[in-house]
Coordinates of N, CA and C in Angstrom, one line a residue:
X26 N -25.3 -34.8 67.4 CA -24.3 -36.5 67.0 C -24.6 -37.2 66.8
X27 N -24.1 -38.4 65.1 CA -24.0 -38.7 65.0 C -23.5 -40.4 65.4
X28 N -23.4 -40.2 66.6 CA -22.9 -41.0 67.4 C -24.3 -41.7 68.6
X29 N -23.9 -43.3 69.1 CA -24.8 -43.8 70.1 C -25.0 -43.4 71.9
X30 N -26.2 -43.2 72.0 CA -26.2 -42.9 73.4 C -25.0 -43.5 74.4
X31 N -24.7 -44.9 73.8 CA -23.0 -45.2 75.1 C -21.9 -43.8 75.2
X32 N -21.3 -44.1 75.5 CA -19.8 -43.9 75.2 C -19.0 -43.8 74.1
X33 N -18.6 -41.5 73.8 CA -18.2 -42.5 72.6 C -16.6 -43.1 72.9
X34 N -16.1 -43.8 72.0 CA -15.0 -44.1 71.4 C -14.1 -43.0 70.9
X35 N -12.2 -42.3 72.1 CA -12.5 -41.4 71.3 C -10.9 -41.5 71.0
X36 N -10.3 -41.7 70.1 CA -9.1 -41.3 69.9 C -8.0 -40.0 70.0
X37 N -6.9 -40.4 70.1 CA -6.4 -38.2 70.0 C -4.8 -38.8 69.6
X38 N -5.3 -36.8 69.4 CA -3.3 -36.5 68.5 C -3.4 -35.5 67.8
X39 N -2.5 -35.1 68.6 CA -2.1 -34.2 69.2 C -1.0 -33.5 68.1
X40 N 0.0 -32.3 68.0 CA 1.3 -31.8 67.2 C 2.2 -32.5 67.7
X41 N 3.4 -32.0 68.2 CA 4.8 -32.5 68.4 C 5.3 -31.8 69.4
X42 N 4.7 -30.7 69.9 CA 5.2 -29.9 71.0 C 5.1 -30.5 72.3
X43 N 5.8 -29.7 73.0 CA 6.0 -31.0 74.7 C 4.4 -30.4 75.6
X44 N 3.8 -29.7 75.4 CA 2.5 -29.3 75.9 C 1.5 -29.9 75.3
X45 N 1.6 -30.1 73.4 CA 0.5 -31.1 73.2 C 0.4 -32.7 73.6
X46 N 1.7 -33.0 74.4 CA 1.9 -33.8 73.9 C 1.8 -34.4 75.3
X47 N 2.0 -34.1 76.7 CA 1.6 -34.1 78.0 C 0.4 -34.2 78.1
X48 N -0.8 -33.2 77.0 CA -1.3 -32.8 77.0 C -2.9 -34.3 76.9
X49 N -1.5 -34.4 75.9 CA -2.5 -35.9 75.2 C -2.5 -37.7 76.1
X50 N -1.1 -37.4 76.9 CA -1.1 -38.2 77.2 C -2.1 -38.2 78.4
X51 N -2.4 -37.0 79.0 CA -3.4 -36.9 80.2 C -4.9 -37.2 79.8
X52 N -4.6 -37.0 78.5 CA -6.3 -37.1 78.3 C -6.0 -38.6 78.0
X53 N -5.5 -39.5 77.5 CA -5.4 -40.6 77.5 C -5.6 -41.5 78.6
X54 N -5.4 -40.7 79.6 CA -5.4 -42.0 80.9 C -6.2 -41.9 81.4
X55 N -7.2 -40.9 81.4 CA -8.7 -40.2 82.1 C -9.5 -40.8 81.6
X56 N -9.3 -40.5 80.0 CA -10.6 -41.3 78.9 C -10.3 -42.6 78.6
X57 N -9.7 -43.0 78.4 CA -9.0 -44.0 77.5 C -8.9 -43.5 76.0
X58 N -8.3 -45.0 75.3 CA -8.6 -44.6 73.9 C -7.9 -45.6 73.1
X59 N -9.1 -44.9 72.0 CA -8.0 -46.8 70.8 C -7.3 -46.0 69.5
X60 N -7.1 -46.7 68.6 CA -6.8 -46.4 67.4 C -7.8 -45.0 66.6
X61 N -7.2 -44.3 65.8 CA -8.3 -43.6 65.2 C -9.0 -44.0 64.5
X62 N -8.7 -45.4 63.8 CA -9.4 -45.4 62.1 C -10.8 -46.2 63.4
X63 N -10.4 -47.1 65.0 CA -12.1 -47.6 65.5 C -12.8 -46.2 66.5
X64 N -12.1 -45.0 66.6 CA -13.3 -44.2 66.6 C -14.3 -43.7 66.4
X65 N -15.4 -43.3 68.1 CA -16.5 -42.9 67.0 C -16.1 -41.3 67.0
X66 N -14.9 -40.6 67.7 CA -14.9 -39.3 67.6 C -13.4 -38.6 68.0
X67 N -13.0 -38.0 67.3 CA -11.3 -38.0 67.1 C -10.8 -36.2 67.9
X68 N -10.6 -36.5 69.1 CA -9.9 -35.3 69.3 C -8.5 -34.5 68.6
X69 N -8.0 -33.1 68.5 CA -7.1 -33.0 68.2 C -6.4 -32.0 69.5
X70 N -5.6 -32.3 69.3 CA -4.6 -31.5 70.5 C -3.1 -30.5 69.8
X71 N -4.3 -28.8 69.0 CA -3.0 -28.6 68.8 C -3.2 -27.0 68.3
X72 N -2.7 -26.6 67.3 CA -3.3 -25.5 66.5 C -4.2 -25.4 64.9
X73 N -3.7 -24.4 64.0 CA -4.7 -24.7 63.1 C -4.4 -26.0 62.4
X74 N -3.2 -25.5 62.1 CA -1.7 -26.8 61.8 C -2.3 -28.0 61.3
X75 N -2.8 -28.0 63.0 CA -2.2 -29.9 63.3 C -4.1 -30.2 63.1
X76 N -4.9 -29.5 63.3 CA -6.7 -29.7 62.8 C -6.4 -30.5 61.1
X77 N -5.9 -29.3 61.0 CA -6.0 -29.2 59.0 C -4.9 -30.7 58.9
X78 N -3.8 -31.2 59.4 CA -3.6 -32.8 59.4 C -4.8 -33.4 59.6
X79 N -5.3 -33.0 60.6 CA -6.2 -34.4 61.2 C -6.9 -34.4 60.0
X80 N -7.2 -33.3 59.9 CA -8.9 -33.8 59.2 C -8.4 -34.5 57.8
X81 N -7.1 -33.9 57.0 CA -7.3 -34.5 55.6 C -6.3 -36.1 55.6
X82 N -6.0 -36.3 57.3 CA -5.6 -37.7 57.8 C -7.0 -38.9 57.4
X83 N -8.5 -37.4 58.3 CA -9.4 -38.8 58.4 C -10.1 -38.1 56.7
X84 N -9.5 -37.9 55.6 CA -10.9 -37.7 54.7 C -11.1 -38.6 54.9
X85 N -10.6 -40.2 54.2 CA -11.6 -40.9 54.4 C -12.4 -42.3 55.2
X86 N -12.5 -42.3 56.2 CA -12.8 -42.4 57.8 C -14.1 -41.8 57.7
X87 N -14.0 -39.4 57.0 CA -14.8 -38.6 57.5 C -15.4 -38.8 59.3
X88 N -14.8 -39.0 60.2 CA -15.2 -39.8 61.3 C -15.5 -37.7 62.1
X89 N -16.4 -37.9 63.6 CA -16.3 -36.9 63.0 C -14.6 -36.2 64.0
X90 N -14.2 -34.7 64.0 CA -13.0 -34.4 64.7 C -13.9 -33.0 66.3
X91 N -13.5 -33.1 67.5 CA -12.9 -32.2 68.2 C -11.8 -31.9 68.6
X92 N -11.4 -30.0 68.1 CA -9.9 -29.9 68.3 C -9.9 -28.7 69.7
X93 N -9.1 -29.0 70.3 CA -8.6 -28.5 72.1 C -7.5 -27.4 71.2
X94 N -7.3 -26.5 72.1 CA -6.5 -25.8 71.2 C -5.3 -25.0 72.1
X95 N -4.0 -25.8 72.1 CA -3.0 -25.8 72.1 C -1.7 -24.9 71.3
X96 N -2.7 -24.8 70.7 CA -1.2 -23.4 70.1 C -1.7 -22.1 69.6
X97 N -1.5 -22.0 68.2 CA -1.4 -19.5 69.1 C -2.6 -19.4 68.6
X98 N -3.3 -19.5 67.1 CA -5.0 -19.5 66.9 C -5.8 -19.9 67.2
X99 N -5.7 -21.4 66.6 CA -6.9 -21.7 66.7 C -8.0 -22.0 66.3
X100 N -7.8 -20.8 64.9 CA -9.8 -20.8 64.9 C -10.3 -22.1 64.1
X101 N -10.0 -22.8 64.5 CA -10.8 -24.3 64.4 C -10.9 -24.9 65.6
X102 N -10.0 -24.3 66.7 CA -10.5 -25.1 67.8 C -11.2 -24.4 68.6
X103 N -11.8 -25.5 69.8 CA -12.4 -25.3 71.8 C -11.1 -25.0 72.2
X104 N -11.6 -24.1 73.7 CA -10.8 -23.6 74.4 C -10.6 -24.8 74.8
X105 N -9.6 -25.5 75.3 CA -8.7 -26.3 75.9 C -9.0 -26.7 77.0
X106 N -9.7 -27.5 77.7 CA -9.7 -28.1 79.2 C -10.2 -29.0 79.3
X107 N -8.6 -30.2 80.8 CA -8.7 -31.2 80.2 C -9.9 -32.3 81.5
X108 N -10.9 -31.8 82.1 CA -12.1 -32.2 82.7 C -13.1 -31.5 81.6
X109 N -14.3 -32.7 82.2 CA -15.8 -32.5 81.0 C -15.9 -32.3 80.2
X110 N -15.0 -33.3 79.6 CA -14.0 -33.3 78.1 C -15.6 -34.1 77.2
X111 N -16.3 -35.5 78.0 CA -17.2 -36.5 77.2 C -19.2 -35.7 77.8
X112 N -19.0 -34.4 78.7 CA -20.7 -33.6 78.9 C -19.8 -32.6 77.1
X113 N -19.0 -32.0 77.3 CA -18.8 -31.1 76.0 C -19.1 -31.7 75.3
X114 N -18.9 -33.0 74.3 CA -18.9 -33.9 73.6 C -20.5 -34.2 73.1
X115 N -21.2 -34.7 74.1 CA -22.5 -34.3 74.0 C -23.3 -32.5 73.8
X116 N -22.4 -31.9 74.2 CA -23.1 -30.3 74.0 C -22.6 -30.9 72.8
X117 N -21.7 -30.6 72.0 CA -20.8 -29.6 70.6 C -22.3 -29.6 69.5
X118 N -21.5 -28.7 69.0 CA -22.4 -28.3 67.8 C -21.9 -29.0 65.8
X119 N -22.6 -29.8 65.5 CA -21.8 -30.2 63.4 C -21.8 -28.9 63.1
X120 N -20.2 -29.2 62.8 CA -20.1 -27.0 61.4 C -19.9 -29.4 59.8
X121 N -20.1 -30.0 59.3 CA -19.6 -30.6 58.1 C -19.3 -28.6 57.0
X122 N -17.4 -29.4 56.8 CA -17.1 -28.8 55.5 C -16.9 -29.9 54.7
X123 N -16.9 -29.3 53.0 CA -16.7 -29.7 51.9 C -15.2 -29.5 51.9
X124 N -14.6 -29.7 51.1 CA -13.3 -29.6 50.5 C -12.5 -29.6 49.1
X125 N -12.1 -29.0 49.1 CA -12.0 -28.0 47.5 C -11.3 -29.7 46.9
X126 N -11.3 -30.1 45.2 CA -10.4 -31.2 45.1 C -10.0 -30.3 43.6
X127 N -8.3 -30.4 43.9 CA -6.9 -30.0 43.0 C -6.4 -31.0 41.5
X128 N -7.2 -30.3 41.0 CA -6.1 -31.5 39.9 C -5.3 -30.8 39.8
X129 N -4.3 -30.9 39.5 CA -3.7 -29.9 39.0 C -2.0 -30.8 37.5
X130 N -1.5 -30.5 36.8 CA -1.4 -31.5 35.5 C 0.1 -30.2 35.9
X131 N 1.1 -30.8 36.0 CA 3.2 -30.1 35.5 C 3.4 -29.9 33.6
X132 N 4.5 -29.4 34.3 CA 4.6 -29.3 33.0 C 5.4 -30.4 31.8
X133 N 5.4 -31.1 33.3 CA 5.2 -32.5 32.1 C 4.2 -33.8 31.8
X134 N 3.5 -33.7 31.8 CA 2.3 -33.7 31.8 C 1.7 -34.4 33.2
X135 N 2.8 -34.5 34.3 CA 1.9 -35.9 35.2 C 1.2 -35.0 35.4
X136 N -0.4 -35.4 36.3 CA -1.2 -35.1 37.7 C -1.5 -35.6 38.0
X137 N -1.9 -35.1 39.5 CA -1.0 -34.8 40.5 C -2.3 -34.1 41.2
X138 N -3.9 -35.0 42.6 CA -5.9 -35.2 42.5 C -4.9 -34.2 43.9
X139 N -5.6 -33.4 44.9 CA -4.9 -33.5 46.1 C -5.9 -32.8 47.2
X140 N -6.6 -32.8 47.8 CA -7.8 -32.0 48.3 C -7.2 -30.5 49.4
X141 N -8.1 -30.0 49.5 CA -8.0 -29.0 50.3 C -8.8 -27.9 51.4
X142 N -8.8 -28.2 52.0 CA -10.4 -27.6 53.3 C -9.7 -26.4 53.0
X143 N -8.5 -25.7 52.8 CA -8.8 -24.2 53.2 C -8.9 -23.5 51.6
X144 N -7.8 -24.0 50.9 CA -7.6 -22.8 49.8 C -6.2 -23.5 48.7
X145 N -6.9 -23.7 47.4 CA -6.0 -23.7 46.6 C -5.4 -22.5 46.2
X146 N -3.7 -23.0 46.4 CA -3.6 -21.4 46.0 C -2.2 -21.4 44.2
X147 N -2.0 -20.9 44.5 CA -0.6 -20.5 43.7 C -0.1 -19.5 43.2
X148 N 0.9 -20.1 43.1 CA 2.1 -18.6 43.4 C 3.2 -19.0 42.8
X149 N 4.0 -17.4 42.6 CA 4.8 -17.5 41.1 C 5.9 -18.0 41.7
X150 N 7.1 -18.8 41.4 CA 8.8 -19.3 41.8 C 9.9 -18.8 41.4
X151 N 10.1 -17.7 40.9 CA 10.8 -17.0 40.1 C 10.9 -15.5 40.7
X152 N 11.6 -15.1 40.1 CA 11.0 -13.4 40.7 C 10.9 -12.3 39.3
X153 N 10.4 -13.2 38.5 CA 9.1 -12.5 37.7 C 7.2 -13.0 37.9
X154 N 6.5 -12.0 37.1 CA 5.8 -11.8 37.6 C 5.1 -13.5 36.9
X155 N 4.0 -13.8 37.6 CA 3.2 -14.8 37.1 C 1.9 -14.7 35.8
X156 N 2.2 -15.1 34.9 CA 0.7 -15.1 34.1 C -0.1 -16.1 33.9
X157 N -1.5 -15.6 34.1 CA -2.2 -16.8 34.4 C -3.6 -16.5 33.6
X158 N -4.0 -17.2 33.1 CA -5.0 -17.1 32.1 C -6.5 -18.3 33.4
X159 N -7.5 -17.1 33.4 CA -8.6 -17.5 34.5 C -10.1 -18.0 33.4
X160 N -10.3 -19.4 33.9 CA -11.8 -19.9 33.3 C -12.2 -20.5 34.4
X161 N -13.9 -20.0 33.7 CA -14.8 -20.8 35.2 C -16.0 -21.5 34.1
X162 N -16.3 -22.4 34.2 CA -17.5 -23.4 34.1 C -16.8 -23.2 32.1
X163 N -16.0 -23.3 32.2 CA -15.3 -23.5 30.4 C -15.1 -22.0 30.2
X164 N -15.6 -21.5 30.5 CA -16.3 -19.8 30.0 C -14.8 -18.8 30.2
X165 N -14.1 -18.6 29.5 CA -12.7 -17.7 29.9 C -12.8 -16.5 30.0
X166 N -12.6 -16.0 31.7 CA -13.1 -14.9 32.1 C -12.3 -13.8 31.9
X167 N -10.9 -14.7 32.1 CA -9.3 -13.5 32.0 C -8.9 -14.2 31.4
X168 N -8.5 -13.9 30.5 CA -7.2 -13.7 29.0 C -5.6 -14.0 29.6
X169 N -5.6 -13.1 30.1 CA -4.3 -12.9 31.4 C -4.3 -12.3 32.9
X170 N -3.8 -12.6 33.8 CA -4.0 -11.9 34.6 C -2.3 -12.2 35.2
X171 N -1.5 -11.1 35.6 CA -0.3 -10.6 35.4 C -0.1 -10.9 37.3
X172 N 0.6 -11.5 38.0 CA 0.1 -11.3 39.9 C 1.8 -12.5 40.7
X173 N 1.4 -12.6 41.3 CA 2.2 -13.1 42.1 C 1.4 -14.1 42.1
X174 N 0.4 -14.6 42.6 CA -0.6 -15.5 42.4 C -2.0 -15.2 42.4
X175 N -2.6 -16.6 42.4 CA -4.2 -16.7 42.7 C -4.6 -17.9 43.9
X176 N -5.6 -17.2 44.4 CA -6.2 -18.7 44.7 C -7.9 -18.8 44.6
X177 N -8.0 -20.0 45.6 CA -9.6 -20.4 46.1 C -9.5 -20.6 47.2
X178 N -10.5 -20.5 47.6 CA -11.3 -20.3 49.2 C -12.5 -21.2 49.1
X179 N -12.4 -21.6 50.4 CA -13.7 -22.3 50.7 C -14.1 -21.7 51.8
X180 N -15.7 -21.4 52.0 CA -15.6 -20.4 53.5 C -15.1 -20.8 54.8
X181 N -14.8 -22.1 54.6 CA -13.7 -22.1 56.2 C -12.3 -21.9 56.0
X182 N -11.9 -21.7 55.2 CA -10.4 -21.7 55.0 C -10.8 -19.8 54.3
X183 N -12.0 -18.6 53.8 CA -11.9 -17.6 53.8 C -11.4 -16.6 54.9
X184 N -11.1 -17.1 56.0 CA -10.7 -16.3 56.9 C -9.0 -16.1 57.1
X185 N -8.6 -17.5 56.1 CA -6.7 -18.0 56.2 C -6.0 -16.5 55.3
X186 N -5.5 -17.3 54.6 CA -5.1 -16.8 53.9 C -5.6 -16.3 52.6
X187 N -6.6 -16.4 52.1 CA -7.7 -15.0 51.9 C -8.2 -13.8 51.7
X188 N -7.8 -14.1 53.4 CA -8.5 -12.2 53.9 C -6.8 -11.9 53.8
X189 N -5.1 -12.5 54.8 CA -4.1 -12.3 54.4 C -4.3 -11.7 52.9
X190 N -5.2 -11.8 52.0 CA -4.1 -11.4 50.4 C -5.8 -10.4 49.8
X191 N -6.1 -10.2 50.9 CA -7.1 -9.4 50.9 C -9.0 -9.9 50.3
X192 N -8.7 -10.5 50.6 CA -10.5 -11.5 49.8 C -11.0 -11.5 50.4
X193 N -12.4 -11.5 50.1 CA -13.8 -11.7 51.4 C -14.0 -12.4 52.2
X194 N -14.1 -12.8 53.2 CA -15.2 -13.4 54.8 C -16.2 -14.2 53.6
X195 N -16.2 -16.0 53.9 CA -17.8 -16.0 53.6 C -18.3 -16.5 55.0
X196 N -19.7 -16.8 55.3 CA -20.3 -17.6 55.6 C -20.4 -19.0 55.2
X197 N -20.1 -19.6 56.1 CA -20.1 -20.9 56.1 C -21.6 -21.3 55.2
X198 N -22.4 -20.7 55.2 CA -24.0 -21.3 54.4 C -23.9 -20.3 53.2
X199 N -23.2 -19.6 53.0 CA -23.3 -18.9 51.7 C -23.1 -19.6 50.2
X200 N -22.8 -20.8 50.4 CA -22.6 -21.3 49.3 C -21.8 -20.9 47.9
X201 N -21.2 -20.3 48.5 CA -19.7 -19.5 47.4 C -17.9 -19.5 47.4
X202 N -17.7 -20.1 47.2 CA -16.7 -19.8 46.7 C -15.6 -18.7 46.2
X203 N -14.3 -18.0 46.4 CA -13.4 -17.1 46.9 C -12.8 -17.4 46.0
X204 N -12.8 -16.3 45.1 CA -11.3 -16.3 43.5 C -11.0 -15.1 43.6
X205 N -9.6 -14.8 44.3 CA -8.6 -14.0 44.9 C -7.9 -13.9 44.2
X206 N -7.3 -12.9 43.3 CA -5.9 -12.8 43.2 C -4.5 -12.7 44.1
X207 N -3.5 -12.5 44.3 CA -2.0 -12.4 44.9 C -2.1 -11.2 44.8
X208 N -1.8 -10.0 45.4 CA -0.1 -8.8 44.3 C -0.7 -8.9 43.1
X209 N -2.0 -8.5 41.9 CA -2.8 -8.4 40.9 C -1.9 -6.8 40.1
X210 N -1.1 -7.3 38.8 CA -0.5 -6.3 38.6 C -1.3 -6.4 37.0
X211 N -1.8 -6.6 36.6 CA -3.1 -7.0 35.1 C -3.4 -7.3 35.0
X212 N -5.3 -7.3 35.7 CA -5.6 -6.3 35.3 C -5.1 -5.8 36.7
X213 N -5.2 -4.4 36.6 CA -4.8 -3.4 37.9 C -5.2 -3.5 39.2
X214 N -7.0 -3.3 38.8 CA -7.9 -3.2 39.2 C -8.6 -4.7 40.1
X215 N -8.7 -5.7 39.4 CA -9.2 -6.9 39.9 C -9.0 -7.3 41.0
X216 N -10.1 -7.6 42.0 CA -10.2 -7.3 42.9 C -10.2 -9.2 43.5
X217 N -10.9 -10.4 42.1 CA -11.0 -10.8 42.8 C -12.8 -11.6 42.2
X218 N -13.6 -12.8 42.3 CA -14.4 -12.9 42.3 C -15.5 -13.5 43.4
X219 N -16.8 -13.6 43.6 CA -17.4 -14.7 44.0 C -17.8 -16.0 43.4
X220 N -17.9 -16.6 43.6 CA -18.4 -17.7 42.3 C -19.6 -18.6 43.3
X221 N -19.8 -19.8 42.4 CA -21.1 -20.3 43.4 C -20.8 -21.4 43.5
X222 N -20.6 -22.4 44.6 CA -19.8 -22.9 45.0 C -19.2 -24.7 44.0
X223 N -20.8 -24.4 43.6 CA -20.4 -25.4 42.6 C -19.9 -25.5 41.4
X224 N -19.3 -23.9 41.1 CA -18.6 -23.9 40.0 C -16.9 -24.5 39.6
X225 N -16.6 -24.8 38.6 CA -14.7 -25.9 38.1 C -14.5 -24.0 37.8
X226 N -13.7 -24.3 38.5 CA -12.2 -23.1 37.8 C -11.1 -23.9 37.6
X227 N -10.3 -23.5 36.4 CA -9.4 -23.3 35.9 C -8.5 -22.4 35.5
X228 N -7.6 -22.8 36.2 CA -6.6 -22.1 35.8 C -4.6 -22.3 35.3
X229 N -4.7 -21.9 33.8 CA -3.7 -22.5 33.0 C -2.6 -21.2 33.0
X230 N -1.8 -21.7 33.3 CA -0.6 -21.0 33.2 C 0.3 -20.7 32.1
X231 N 0.4 -18.9 31.6 CA 1.3 -18.8 30.4 C 2.7 -18.7 30.3
X232 N 3.5 -19.5 29.8 CA 4.7 -19.3 29.9 C 4.7 -20.3 30.9
X233 N 4.3 -21.1 31.3 CA 5.8 -22.2 32.2 C 6.3 -21.9 32.7
X234 N 7.4 -22.6 31.7 CA 9.0 -22.6 31.8 C 10.3 -21.3 32.1
X235 N 9.3 -19.5 31.2 CA 9.7 -19.0 31.6 C 9.5 -18.5 32.9
X236 N 8.3 -18.8 33.6 CA 7.5 -18.1 34.1 C 7.0 -19.1 35.5
X237 N 7.6 -20.7 36.0 CA 7.3 -21.5 36.5 C 6.1 -20.9 37.5
X238 N 5.6 -22.0 37.9 CA 4.2 -21.1 39.3 C 4.0 -22.8 40.2
X239 N 4.3 -22.8 41.7 CA 3.5 -24.2 41.6 C 1.9 -23.5 42.6
X240 N 1.3 -24.6 43.3 CA -0.1 -25.1 43.3 C -0.1 -25.6 44.4
X241 N -0.7 -25.0 45.2 CA -0.6 -25.8 47.0 C -1.9 -26.0 47.5
X242 N -2.1 -27.0 47.7 CA -3.4 -27.1 48.4 C -3.3 -27.4 49.9
X243 N -3.5 -26.8 51.0 CA -3.5 -26.4 52.1 C -2.0 -26.5 51.8
X244 N -0.8 -27.2 52.6 CA 0.5 -27.6 52.4 C 1.2 -28.9 52.2
X245 N 0.4 -28.9 50.3 CA 0.7 -30.1 49.8 C 1.1 -29.3 48.2
X246 N 2.9 -29.4 48.3 CA 2.7 -28.1 46.8 C 2.9 -29.1 46.0
X247 N 3.0 -28.6 44.6 CA 3.4 -29.1 43.7 C 3.4 -28.3 42.8
X248 N 5.1 -28.7 42.2 CA 5.2 -27.2 41.5 C 5.9 -27.4 40.1
X249 N 5.8 -26.2 39.5 CA 6.2 -25.8 37.7 C 4.7 -26.7 37.1
X250 N 3.8 -26.6 37.5 CA 2.3 -26.4 37.4 C 2.1 -25.8 35.6
X251 N 1.4 -26.3 34.7 CA 0.9 -25.9 33.7 C -0.8 -25.7 33.7
X252 N -1.4 -26.0 34.5 CA -3.2 -25.9 34.6 C -3.6 -27.0 35.4
X253 N -3.7 -25.9 36.3 CA -4.5 -26.3 37.8 C -6.6 -25.8 37.7
X254 N -6.9 -27.5 38.1 CA -8.8 -26.9 37.9 C -9.2 -27.2 39.5
X255 N -10.2 -26.5 40.0 CA -9.6 -26.5 41.1 C -12.2 -26.5 41.0
X256 N -12.4 -27.7 41.8 CA -14.0 -27.9 42.2 C -14.0 -28.2 43.3
X257 N -15.5 -28.1 44.1 CA -15.4 -28.8 45.4 C -15.6 -30.1 45.2
X258 N -15.2 -31.0 46.2 CA -15.7 -32.2 46.3 C -17.0 -32.9 46.6
X259 N -17.3 -32.8 45.9 CA -18.7 -32.6 46.7 C -18.9 -34.0 47.0
X260 N -18.4 -35.4 46.8 CA -18.6 -36.7 47.9 C -17.7 -36.7 49.0
X261 N -16.9 -35.4 49.4 CA -17.4 -35.4 50.7 C -17.1 -35.0 51.9
X262 N -18.0 -34.8 52.4 CA -18.2 -34.5 54.0 C -17.1 -34.4 54.8
X263 N -16.8 -33.9 55.6 CA -15.9 -34.1 56.8 C -16.5 -32.8 57.8
X264 N -16.8 -33.3 59.3 CA -17.8 -32.8 60.6 C -16.8 -32.7 61.4
X265 N -16.2 -30.9 62.1 CA -16.4 -30.4 63.0 C -17.1 -30.3 64.1
X266 N -17.0 -30.2 65.2 CA -17.1 -30.2 67.0 C -17.3 -29.0 67.4
X267 N -18.0 -28.6 67.5 CA -17.7 -27.5 68.4 C -18.7 -26.9 69.8
X268 N -17.4 -27.0 69.9 CA -19.2 -25.6 72.0 C -20.3 -25.2 71.3
X269 N -21.0 -24.9 71.5 CA -22.0 -24.4 71.4 C -21.8 -22.9 71.6
X270 N -20.6 -22.7 72.4 CA -20.2 -20.9 72.8 C -18.5 -20.4 71.6
X271 N -18.3 -21.6 70.8 CA -17.3 -21.5 69.9 C -17.4 -21.8 68.3
X272 N -19.2 -21.7 68.1 CA -19.4 -22.3 67.5 C -19.0 -21.8 65.9
X273 N -17.9 -22.5 65.3 CA -17.4 -21.9 64.5 C -18.0 -20.5 63.1
X274 N -19.4 -20.9 63.0 CA -20.4 -19.8 62.2 C -19.9 -18.3 62.3
X275 N -20.5 -18.4 63.9 CA -20.6 -17.3 64.5 C -19.0 -16.3 64.8
X276 N -17.5 -17.8 64.9 CA -16.3 -16.8 65.0 C -16.1 -16.2 63.0
X277 N -17.1 -17.4 62.2 CA -16.4 -16.3 60.3 C -17.3 -14.9 61.2
X278 N -18.6 -14.3 61.5 CA -19.6 -14.1 61.7 C -18.9 -12.5 61.8
X279 N -17.9 -13.0 63.7 CA -17.5 -12.0 64.7 C -16.4 -11.1 63.6
X280 N -15.2 -12.8 62.2 CA -14.3 -11.7 61.6 C -14.3 -10.7 60.7
X281 N -16.0 -10.7 60.7 CA -16.2 -9.4 59.2 C -16.3 -8.1 60.5
X282 N -16.5 -8.4 61.4 CA -16.9 -7.4 62.1 C -15.3 -6.5 63.0
X283 N -14.8 -7.6 63.0 CA -12.7 -7.1 63.8 C -12.6 -6.0 63.4
X284 N -12.5 -5.5 64.9 CA -11.6 -3.8 64.1 C -9.7 -4.2 63.3

């Protein structure tokens, strides 16, 4: 871990549930607490949604985050236990995540830049099928994708929405992004693509006024987009800490063999 041998300064953040709030109060009393801006390590208490929030809020500071699951799935978190936290932090393994940078231009020409740890997704906003042109690194790959939407997922996010849309699971070290259609109508047999992590994906909405589409970077949604560009934000590195027995890379590998 990239901290000194002294006892690390800890900041605790929690979900709004009574259980998570009570755990936070107990941990702060036991270990002491500082503000996230002053912490060596941030401890997140909740589910995967809370962890994504903590990662987004920490993008500028890039402080290591250790999560403990007090939510439902907890894919990005460790098992909750109040005692032995300092020893667990000392033994923890680092996993570095690089988010996606979404640049979305809406139908009025306004530009939005948002980061995504899991995926950037486009979804139709009306009963009519979305029509999307797909280009990769400036070369048009699909003149028209008729679908409910499409998404670009990171390896860390490949087991989330991407997997539900029948996209591939990507090991953390694969150096790939997943481009996955959501209920593709035409080309009917197109199931998506695996792209090098350095790829620039451009998704242009065809007839955006008649067939409106919204774009989302994790939980941040931009309505009525005309064009969305997705690249890896190589200038940002986010560090997650995992107990050796809950290593994220091993979890992602296990998902490929889940019954």
